[in-house]
Coordinates of C-alpha atoms and ligand atoms in Angstrom, one line a residue:
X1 CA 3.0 -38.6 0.8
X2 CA 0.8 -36.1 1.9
X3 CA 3.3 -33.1 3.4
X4 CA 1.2 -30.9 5.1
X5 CA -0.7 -33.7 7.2
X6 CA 1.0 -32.9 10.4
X7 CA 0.5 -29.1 10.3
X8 CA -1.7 -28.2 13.2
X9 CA -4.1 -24.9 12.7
X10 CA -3.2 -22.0 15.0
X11 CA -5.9 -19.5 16.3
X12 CA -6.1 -16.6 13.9
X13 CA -6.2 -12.6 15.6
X14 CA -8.6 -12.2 18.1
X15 CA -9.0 -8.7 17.3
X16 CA -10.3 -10.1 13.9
X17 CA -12.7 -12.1 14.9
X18 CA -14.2 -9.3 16.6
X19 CA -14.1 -7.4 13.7
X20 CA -16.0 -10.0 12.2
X21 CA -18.9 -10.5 15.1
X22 CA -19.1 -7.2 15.0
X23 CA -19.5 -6.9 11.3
X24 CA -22.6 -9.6 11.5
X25 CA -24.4 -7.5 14.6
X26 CA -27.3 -6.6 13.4
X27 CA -27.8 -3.6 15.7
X28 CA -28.1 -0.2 14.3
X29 CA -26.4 1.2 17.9
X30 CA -23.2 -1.0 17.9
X31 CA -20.3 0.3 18.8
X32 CA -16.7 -0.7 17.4
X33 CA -13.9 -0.2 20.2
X34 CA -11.8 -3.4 19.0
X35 CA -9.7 -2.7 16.1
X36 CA -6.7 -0.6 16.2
X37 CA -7.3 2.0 13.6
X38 CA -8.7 5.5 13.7
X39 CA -11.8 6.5 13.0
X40 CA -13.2 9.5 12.7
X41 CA -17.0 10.9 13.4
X42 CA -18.6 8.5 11.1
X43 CA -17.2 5.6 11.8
X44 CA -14.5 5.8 9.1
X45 CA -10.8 5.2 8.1
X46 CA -10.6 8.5 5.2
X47 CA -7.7 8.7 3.4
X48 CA -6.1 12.3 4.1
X49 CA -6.8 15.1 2.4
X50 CA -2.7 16.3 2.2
X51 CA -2.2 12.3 1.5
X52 CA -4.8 12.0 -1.4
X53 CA -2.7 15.6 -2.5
X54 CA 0.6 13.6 -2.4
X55 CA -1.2 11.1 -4.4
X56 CA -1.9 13.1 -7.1
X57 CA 1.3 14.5 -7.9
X58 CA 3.1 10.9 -7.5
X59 CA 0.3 9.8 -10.5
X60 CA 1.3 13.1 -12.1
X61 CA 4.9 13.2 -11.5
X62 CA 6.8 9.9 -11.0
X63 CA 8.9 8.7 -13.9
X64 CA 9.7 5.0 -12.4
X65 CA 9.0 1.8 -10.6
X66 CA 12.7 0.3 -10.5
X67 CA 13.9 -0.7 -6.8
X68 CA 14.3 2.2 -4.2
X69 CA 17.4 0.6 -2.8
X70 CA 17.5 -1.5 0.9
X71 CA 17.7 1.7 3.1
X72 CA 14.4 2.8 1.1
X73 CA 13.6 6.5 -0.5
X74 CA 16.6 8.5 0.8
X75 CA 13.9 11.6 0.8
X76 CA 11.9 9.6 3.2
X77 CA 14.4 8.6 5.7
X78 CA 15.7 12.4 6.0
X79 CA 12.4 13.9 5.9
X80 CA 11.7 11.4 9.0
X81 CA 14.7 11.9 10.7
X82 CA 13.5 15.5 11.0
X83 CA 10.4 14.6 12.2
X84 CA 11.4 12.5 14.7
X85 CA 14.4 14.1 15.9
X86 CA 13.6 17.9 15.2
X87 CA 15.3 19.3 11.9
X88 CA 18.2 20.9 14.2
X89 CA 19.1 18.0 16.2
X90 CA 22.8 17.4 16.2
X91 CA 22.5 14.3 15.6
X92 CA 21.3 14.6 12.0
X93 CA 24.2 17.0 11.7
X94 CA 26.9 14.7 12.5
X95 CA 25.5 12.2 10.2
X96 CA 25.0 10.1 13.7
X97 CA 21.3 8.8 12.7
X98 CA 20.0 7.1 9.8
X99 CA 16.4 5.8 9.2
X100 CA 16.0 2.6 6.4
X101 CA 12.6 2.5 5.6
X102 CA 10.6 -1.0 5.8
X103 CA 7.5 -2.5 5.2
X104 CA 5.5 -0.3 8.0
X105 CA 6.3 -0.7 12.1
X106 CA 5.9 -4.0 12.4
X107 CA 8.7 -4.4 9.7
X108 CA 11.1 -2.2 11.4
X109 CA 10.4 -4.5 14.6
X110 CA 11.4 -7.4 12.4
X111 CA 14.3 -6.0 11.2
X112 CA 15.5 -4.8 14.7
X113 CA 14.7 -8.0 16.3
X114 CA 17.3 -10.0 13.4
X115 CA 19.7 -6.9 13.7
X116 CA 19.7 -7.9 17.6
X117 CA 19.9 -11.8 17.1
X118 CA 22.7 -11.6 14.3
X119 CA 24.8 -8.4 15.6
X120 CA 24.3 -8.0 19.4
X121 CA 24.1 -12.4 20.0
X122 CA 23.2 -12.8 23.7
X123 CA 21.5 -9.6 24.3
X124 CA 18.0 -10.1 26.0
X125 CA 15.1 -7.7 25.0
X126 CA 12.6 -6.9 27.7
X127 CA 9.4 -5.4 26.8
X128 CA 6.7 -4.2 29.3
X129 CA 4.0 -6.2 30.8
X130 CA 1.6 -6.1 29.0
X131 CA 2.9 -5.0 25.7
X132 CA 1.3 -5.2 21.8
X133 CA 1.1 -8.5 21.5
X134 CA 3.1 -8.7 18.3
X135 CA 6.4 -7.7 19.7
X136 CA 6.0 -10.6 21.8
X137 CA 6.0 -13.3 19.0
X138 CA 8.4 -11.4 16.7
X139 CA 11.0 -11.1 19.3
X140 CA 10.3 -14.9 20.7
X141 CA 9.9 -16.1 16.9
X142 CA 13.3 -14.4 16.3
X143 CA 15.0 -16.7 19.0
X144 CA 16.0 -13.8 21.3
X145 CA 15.7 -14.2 25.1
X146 CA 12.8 -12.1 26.1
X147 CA 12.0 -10.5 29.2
X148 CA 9.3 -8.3 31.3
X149 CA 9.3 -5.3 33.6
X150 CA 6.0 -4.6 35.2
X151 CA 4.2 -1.6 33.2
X152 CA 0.6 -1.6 34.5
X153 CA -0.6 -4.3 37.7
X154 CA -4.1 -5.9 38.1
X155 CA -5.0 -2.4 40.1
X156 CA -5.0 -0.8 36.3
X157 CA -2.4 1.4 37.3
X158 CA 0.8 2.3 35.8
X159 CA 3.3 0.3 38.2
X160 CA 6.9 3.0 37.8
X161 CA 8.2 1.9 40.8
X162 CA 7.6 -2.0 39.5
X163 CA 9.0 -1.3 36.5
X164 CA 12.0 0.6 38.0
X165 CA 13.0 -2.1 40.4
X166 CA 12.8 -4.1 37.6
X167 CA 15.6 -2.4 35.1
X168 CA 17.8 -2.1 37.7
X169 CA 18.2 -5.8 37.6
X170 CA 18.2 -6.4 33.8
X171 CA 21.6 -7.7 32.9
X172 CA 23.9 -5.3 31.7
X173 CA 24.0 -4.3 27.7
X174 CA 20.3 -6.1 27.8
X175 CA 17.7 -4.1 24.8
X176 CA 14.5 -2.3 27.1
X177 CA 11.9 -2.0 24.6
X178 CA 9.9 1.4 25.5
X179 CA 6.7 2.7 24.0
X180 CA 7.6 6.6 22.7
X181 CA 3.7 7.9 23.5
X182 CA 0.3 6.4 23.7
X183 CA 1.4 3.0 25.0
X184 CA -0.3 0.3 23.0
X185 CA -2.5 -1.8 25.0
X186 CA -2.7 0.4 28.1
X187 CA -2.7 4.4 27.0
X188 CA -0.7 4.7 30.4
X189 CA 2.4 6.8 29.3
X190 CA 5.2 8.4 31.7
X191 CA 5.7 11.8 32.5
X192 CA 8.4 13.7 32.0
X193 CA 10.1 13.0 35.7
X194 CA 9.9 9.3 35.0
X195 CA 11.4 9.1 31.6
X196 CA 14.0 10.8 33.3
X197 CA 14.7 8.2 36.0
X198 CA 14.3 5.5 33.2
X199 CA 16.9 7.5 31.4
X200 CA 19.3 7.2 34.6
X201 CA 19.0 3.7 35.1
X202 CA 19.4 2.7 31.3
X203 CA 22.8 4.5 31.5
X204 CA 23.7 3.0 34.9
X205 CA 22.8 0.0 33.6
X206 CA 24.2 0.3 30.2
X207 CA 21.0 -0.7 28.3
X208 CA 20.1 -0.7 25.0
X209 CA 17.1 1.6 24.4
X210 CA 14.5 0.5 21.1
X211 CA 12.0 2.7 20.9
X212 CA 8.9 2.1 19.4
X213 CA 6.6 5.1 17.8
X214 CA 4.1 4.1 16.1
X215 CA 1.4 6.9 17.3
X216 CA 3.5 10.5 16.9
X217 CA 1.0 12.9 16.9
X218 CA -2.0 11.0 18.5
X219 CA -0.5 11.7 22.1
X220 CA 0.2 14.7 23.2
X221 CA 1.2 16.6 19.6
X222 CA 3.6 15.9 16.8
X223 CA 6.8 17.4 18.7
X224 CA 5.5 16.8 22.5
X225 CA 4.9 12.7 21.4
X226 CA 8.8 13.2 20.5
X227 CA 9.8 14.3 23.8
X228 CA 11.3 11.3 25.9
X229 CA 13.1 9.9 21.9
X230 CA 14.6 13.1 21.3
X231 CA 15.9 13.3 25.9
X232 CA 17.3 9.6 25.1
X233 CA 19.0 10.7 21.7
X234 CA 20.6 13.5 23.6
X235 CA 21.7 11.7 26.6
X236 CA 22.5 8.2 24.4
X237 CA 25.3 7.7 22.1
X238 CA 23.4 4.6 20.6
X239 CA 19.6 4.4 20.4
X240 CA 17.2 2.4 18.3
X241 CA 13.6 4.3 17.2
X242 CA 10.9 1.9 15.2
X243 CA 9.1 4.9 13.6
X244 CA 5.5 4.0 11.7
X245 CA 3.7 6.1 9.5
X246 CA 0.7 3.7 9.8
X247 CA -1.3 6.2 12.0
X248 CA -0.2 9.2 12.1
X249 CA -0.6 9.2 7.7
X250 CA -3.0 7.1 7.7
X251 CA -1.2 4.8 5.5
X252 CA -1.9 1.3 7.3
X253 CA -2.3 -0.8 4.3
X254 CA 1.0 1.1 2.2
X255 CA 3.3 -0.3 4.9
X256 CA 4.9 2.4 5.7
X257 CA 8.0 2.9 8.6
X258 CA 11.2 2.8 9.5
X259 CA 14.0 1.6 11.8
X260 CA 15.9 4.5 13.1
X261 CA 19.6 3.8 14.5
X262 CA 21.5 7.0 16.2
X263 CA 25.3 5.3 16.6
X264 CA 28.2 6.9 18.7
X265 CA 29.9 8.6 15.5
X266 CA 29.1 8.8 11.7
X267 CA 31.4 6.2 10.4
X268 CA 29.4 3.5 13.1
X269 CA 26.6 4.7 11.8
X270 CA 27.9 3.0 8.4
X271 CA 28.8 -0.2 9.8
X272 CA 25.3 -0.4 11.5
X273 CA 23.6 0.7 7.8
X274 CA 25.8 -2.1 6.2
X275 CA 24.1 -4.8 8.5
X276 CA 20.5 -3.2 8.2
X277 CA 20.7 -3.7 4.7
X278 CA 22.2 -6.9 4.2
X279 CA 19.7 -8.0 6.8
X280 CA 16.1 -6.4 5.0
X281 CA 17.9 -8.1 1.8
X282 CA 16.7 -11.4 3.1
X283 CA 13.6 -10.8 4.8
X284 CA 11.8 -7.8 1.8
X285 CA 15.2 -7.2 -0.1
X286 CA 13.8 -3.4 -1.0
X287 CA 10.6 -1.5 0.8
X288 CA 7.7 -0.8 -0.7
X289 CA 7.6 2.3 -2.3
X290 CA 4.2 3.8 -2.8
X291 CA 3.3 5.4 0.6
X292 CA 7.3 6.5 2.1
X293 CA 6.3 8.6 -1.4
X294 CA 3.7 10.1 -0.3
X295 CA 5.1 10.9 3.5
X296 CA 8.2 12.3 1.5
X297 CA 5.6 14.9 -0.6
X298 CA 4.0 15.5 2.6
X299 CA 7.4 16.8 4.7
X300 CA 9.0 17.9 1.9
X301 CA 6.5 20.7 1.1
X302 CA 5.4 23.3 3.2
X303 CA 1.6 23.3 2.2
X304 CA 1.3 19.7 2.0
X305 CA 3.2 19.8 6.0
X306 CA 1.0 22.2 7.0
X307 CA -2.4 20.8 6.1
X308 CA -1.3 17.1 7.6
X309 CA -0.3 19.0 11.0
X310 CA -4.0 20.4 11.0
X311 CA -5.2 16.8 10.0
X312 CA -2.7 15.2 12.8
X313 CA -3.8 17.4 15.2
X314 CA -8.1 16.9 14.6
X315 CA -7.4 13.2 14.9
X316 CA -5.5 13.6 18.2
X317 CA -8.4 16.1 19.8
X318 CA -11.0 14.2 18.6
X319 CA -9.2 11.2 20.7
X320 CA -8.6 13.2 23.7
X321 CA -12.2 14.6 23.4
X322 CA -13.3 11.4 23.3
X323 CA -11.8 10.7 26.2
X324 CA -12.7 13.6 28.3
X325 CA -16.8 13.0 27.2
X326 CA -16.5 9.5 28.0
X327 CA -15.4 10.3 32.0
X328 CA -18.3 13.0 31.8
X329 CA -20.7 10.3 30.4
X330 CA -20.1 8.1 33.2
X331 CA -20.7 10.7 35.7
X332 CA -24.2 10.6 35.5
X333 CA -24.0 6.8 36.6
X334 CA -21.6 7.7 39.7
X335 CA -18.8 6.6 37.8
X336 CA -16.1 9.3 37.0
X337 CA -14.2 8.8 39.4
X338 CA -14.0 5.3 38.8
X339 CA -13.2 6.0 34.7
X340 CA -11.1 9.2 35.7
X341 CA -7.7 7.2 34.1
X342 CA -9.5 7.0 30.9
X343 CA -9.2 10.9 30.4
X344 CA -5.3 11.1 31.6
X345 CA -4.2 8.2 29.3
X346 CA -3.1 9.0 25.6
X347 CA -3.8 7.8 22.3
X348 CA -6.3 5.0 21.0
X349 CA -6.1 3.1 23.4
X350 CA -7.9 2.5 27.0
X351 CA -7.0 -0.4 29.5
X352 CA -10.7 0.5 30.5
X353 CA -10.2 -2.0 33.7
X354 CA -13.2 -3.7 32.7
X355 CA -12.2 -7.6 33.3
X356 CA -13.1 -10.4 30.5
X357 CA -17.0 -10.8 32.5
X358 CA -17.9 -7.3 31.9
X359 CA -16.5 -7.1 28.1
X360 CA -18.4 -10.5 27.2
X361 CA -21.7 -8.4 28.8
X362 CA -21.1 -5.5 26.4
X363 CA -21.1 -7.1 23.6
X364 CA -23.9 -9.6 24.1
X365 CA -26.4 -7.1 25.8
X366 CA -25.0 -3.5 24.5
X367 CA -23.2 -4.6 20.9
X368 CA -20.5 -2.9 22.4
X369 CA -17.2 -4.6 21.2
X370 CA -13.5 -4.8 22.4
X371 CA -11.1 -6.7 23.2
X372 CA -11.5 -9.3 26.6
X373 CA -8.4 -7.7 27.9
X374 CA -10.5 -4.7 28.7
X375 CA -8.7 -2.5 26.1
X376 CA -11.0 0.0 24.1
X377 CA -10.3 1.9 20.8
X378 CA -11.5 5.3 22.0
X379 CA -11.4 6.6 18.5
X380 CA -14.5 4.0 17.9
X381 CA -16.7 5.6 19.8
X382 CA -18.8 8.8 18.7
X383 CA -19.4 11.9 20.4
X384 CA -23.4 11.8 19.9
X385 CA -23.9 8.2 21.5
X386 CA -21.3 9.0 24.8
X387 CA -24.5 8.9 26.8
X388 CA -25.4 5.5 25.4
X389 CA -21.9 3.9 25.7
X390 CA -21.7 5.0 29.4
X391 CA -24.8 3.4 30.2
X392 CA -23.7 0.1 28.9
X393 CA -20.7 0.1 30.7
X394 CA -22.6 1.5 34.1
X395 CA -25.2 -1.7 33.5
X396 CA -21.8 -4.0 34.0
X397 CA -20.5 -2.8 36.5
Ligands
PMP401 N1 4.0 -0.8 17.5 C1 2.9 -0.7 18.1 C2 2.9 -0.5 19.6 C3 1.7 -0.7 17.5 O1 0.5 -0.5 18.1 C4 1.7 -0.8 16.1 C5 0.4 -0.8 15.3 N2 -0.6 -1.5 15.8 C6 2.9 -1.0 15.4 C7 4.1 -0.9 16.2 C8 3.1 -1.2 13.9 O2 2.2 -0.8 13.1 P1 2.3 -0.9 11.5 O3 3.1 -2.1 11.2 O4 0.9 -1.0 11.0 O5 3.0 0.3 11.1

């Protein structure tokens, strides 16, 4: 018998593919907006200066490879609790919040989605429309019931009062997965005022807030991306964070996160642990070690802390300059107005409102890539080529 004879192929990543057809262009003046890492002035993914420090003294200093345990690199998860949470918060305090490290974001939205299916049976999760396509499938593939509220309409727009209509009528005790900062595909983030009425309806409502953070720092800063977590920690007794170090380190390929539970009291914060555990037992049974290491070096030393910040915080400019010259680019073509939400959205991201027609056109007559969806990786383009990029995008419009 031949057992795999009825396996069907399934399309791989889109976003790989481009990565591919981009890879083969032979133009000198492509540009890469499709892939979802940073990169810097020359086109590049660097490792970190204060991560390639860490490195060193890991080589230098570590005295064994044996398992880190199923909550991961205690260091870790209390270094990132502070981060997250702010050092002070109450929370850490009263021994309310505990992170268990996993195999980057996209694990900790693994675990969360099992810790849902096997602890909380019944509970829908509703995400926003449109959302990162991956929590999609995990949460689907997980067999939870998932739902959406309207995030940003065919106008390109955020839609709040859309969305707000919609959690009012999300059943009660229902999971509303939110986006922290720098809401991946879109960039559309709320403000202050309407975290706030999120905030009111989740408690009229009794929802379960996850919270997913995969870009701190890229937004707004390290401790203003933290804003709405740290409101809905304050105002929450129970609150689930997805934290990723994937960006923000620059540790993409080390895997590298955590899921984050804040429970009512400390001794519910040991039952939750106790499932978390025996749940990442089955799916990686411990984390990987190498790069939590390195984020613990990093927090848990003031000069190593201090030179990340600064190297935080020249990714995130360089982002929101990119931004700013890109609306000033398409000026000269009559279009700023037209582009004006790419300079008030946040992080790599761009719902540019170009539709699948005018993406196709960029790549075949500008090399300009991204994703049909319309969503550009600001942090691809280069400050000395603005001019050029805004021309392409004027010629398809
Ligand atoms: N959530 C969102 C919204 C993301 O964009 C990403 C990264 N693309 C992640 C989670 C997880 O990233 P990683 O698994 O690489 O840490």
């Amino acid at each position: 018998m031949n057992h795999f004879a009825a396996i069907p192929r399934v399309p791989g990543d889109s976003i790989l593919g481009l990565l591919d057809a981009y890879a083969a262009d032979p133009n000198p003046n492509k540009f890469d907006l499709g892939v979802g890492v940073y990169k810097d002035a020359q086109g590049l993914t660097p490792i970190l200066r204060s991560v390639k420090l860490a490195e060193q003294r890991l080589v230098d200093n570590l005295q064994s490879k044996s398992y880190i345990g199923g909550h991961g690199e205690p260091a870790f998860g209390r270094l990132l609790n502070d981060l997250v949470f702010g050092a002070s918060n109450p929370l850490i305090a009263g021994q309310r919040v505990g992170a268990t490290q996993t195999p980057g974001g996209t694990g900790a939205l693994r675990l969360c989605a099992d810790f849902i299916a096997h602890c909380l049976p019944s509970r829908g999760i509703w995400l926003s429309d449109p959302t990162w396509p991956i929590h999609e499938s995990i949460f689907t593939e997980a067999r939870l019931k998932v739902g959406h509220y309207p995030y940003v309409g065919a106008d390109n727009r955020l839609n709040f009062d859309g969305m707000l209509a919609a959690f009012e009528n999300i059943p009660l005790g229902d999971v509303v997965l939110l986006h922290a900062c720098c809401h991946n595909p879109t960039g559309f983030d709320l403000s202050q005022a309407q975290w706030r009425q999120v905030l009111d309806v989740v408690k009229r409502r009794e929802l379960l807030p996850l919270i997913d953070f995969a870009y701190q720092g890229f937004g707004d800063g390290l401790e203003q991306d933290a804003w709405a977590v740290r409101l809905f920690a304050d105002e929450l007794p129970e609150l689930l964070v997805t934290s990723s170090c994937s960006k923000n380190f620059g540790l993409y390929r080390e895997r590298t996160g955590a899921l984050i539970a804040c429970a009512a009291n400390a001794e519910k914060l040991l039952d939750v642990r106790s499932q978390l555990s025996a749940l990442a037992r089955n799916l990686w049974s411990n984390p990987p070690a190498h790069g939590a290491a390195v984020v613990a070096q990093i927090l848990g030393d003031a000069e190593l802390k201090t030179l990340w910040e600064v190297e935080v915080e020249a990714m995130r400019s360089r982002i929101a300059e990119l931004r700013v010259g890109l609306v000033a680019a398409l000026a000269a073509h009559g279009l700023a107005e037209h582009f004006a939400h790419i300079a008030e959205q946040r992080g790599m991201f761009s719902y540019t409102g170009l539709n699948a027609h005018q993406v196709e056109r960029l790549r075949d007559e500008h090399s300009v890539y991204m994703v049909s969806s319309g969503r550009a990786n600001v942090a691809g383009a280069d400050a000395s080529r603005l001019d050029k990029l805004a021309a392409a995008i004027a010629s398809v419009c």
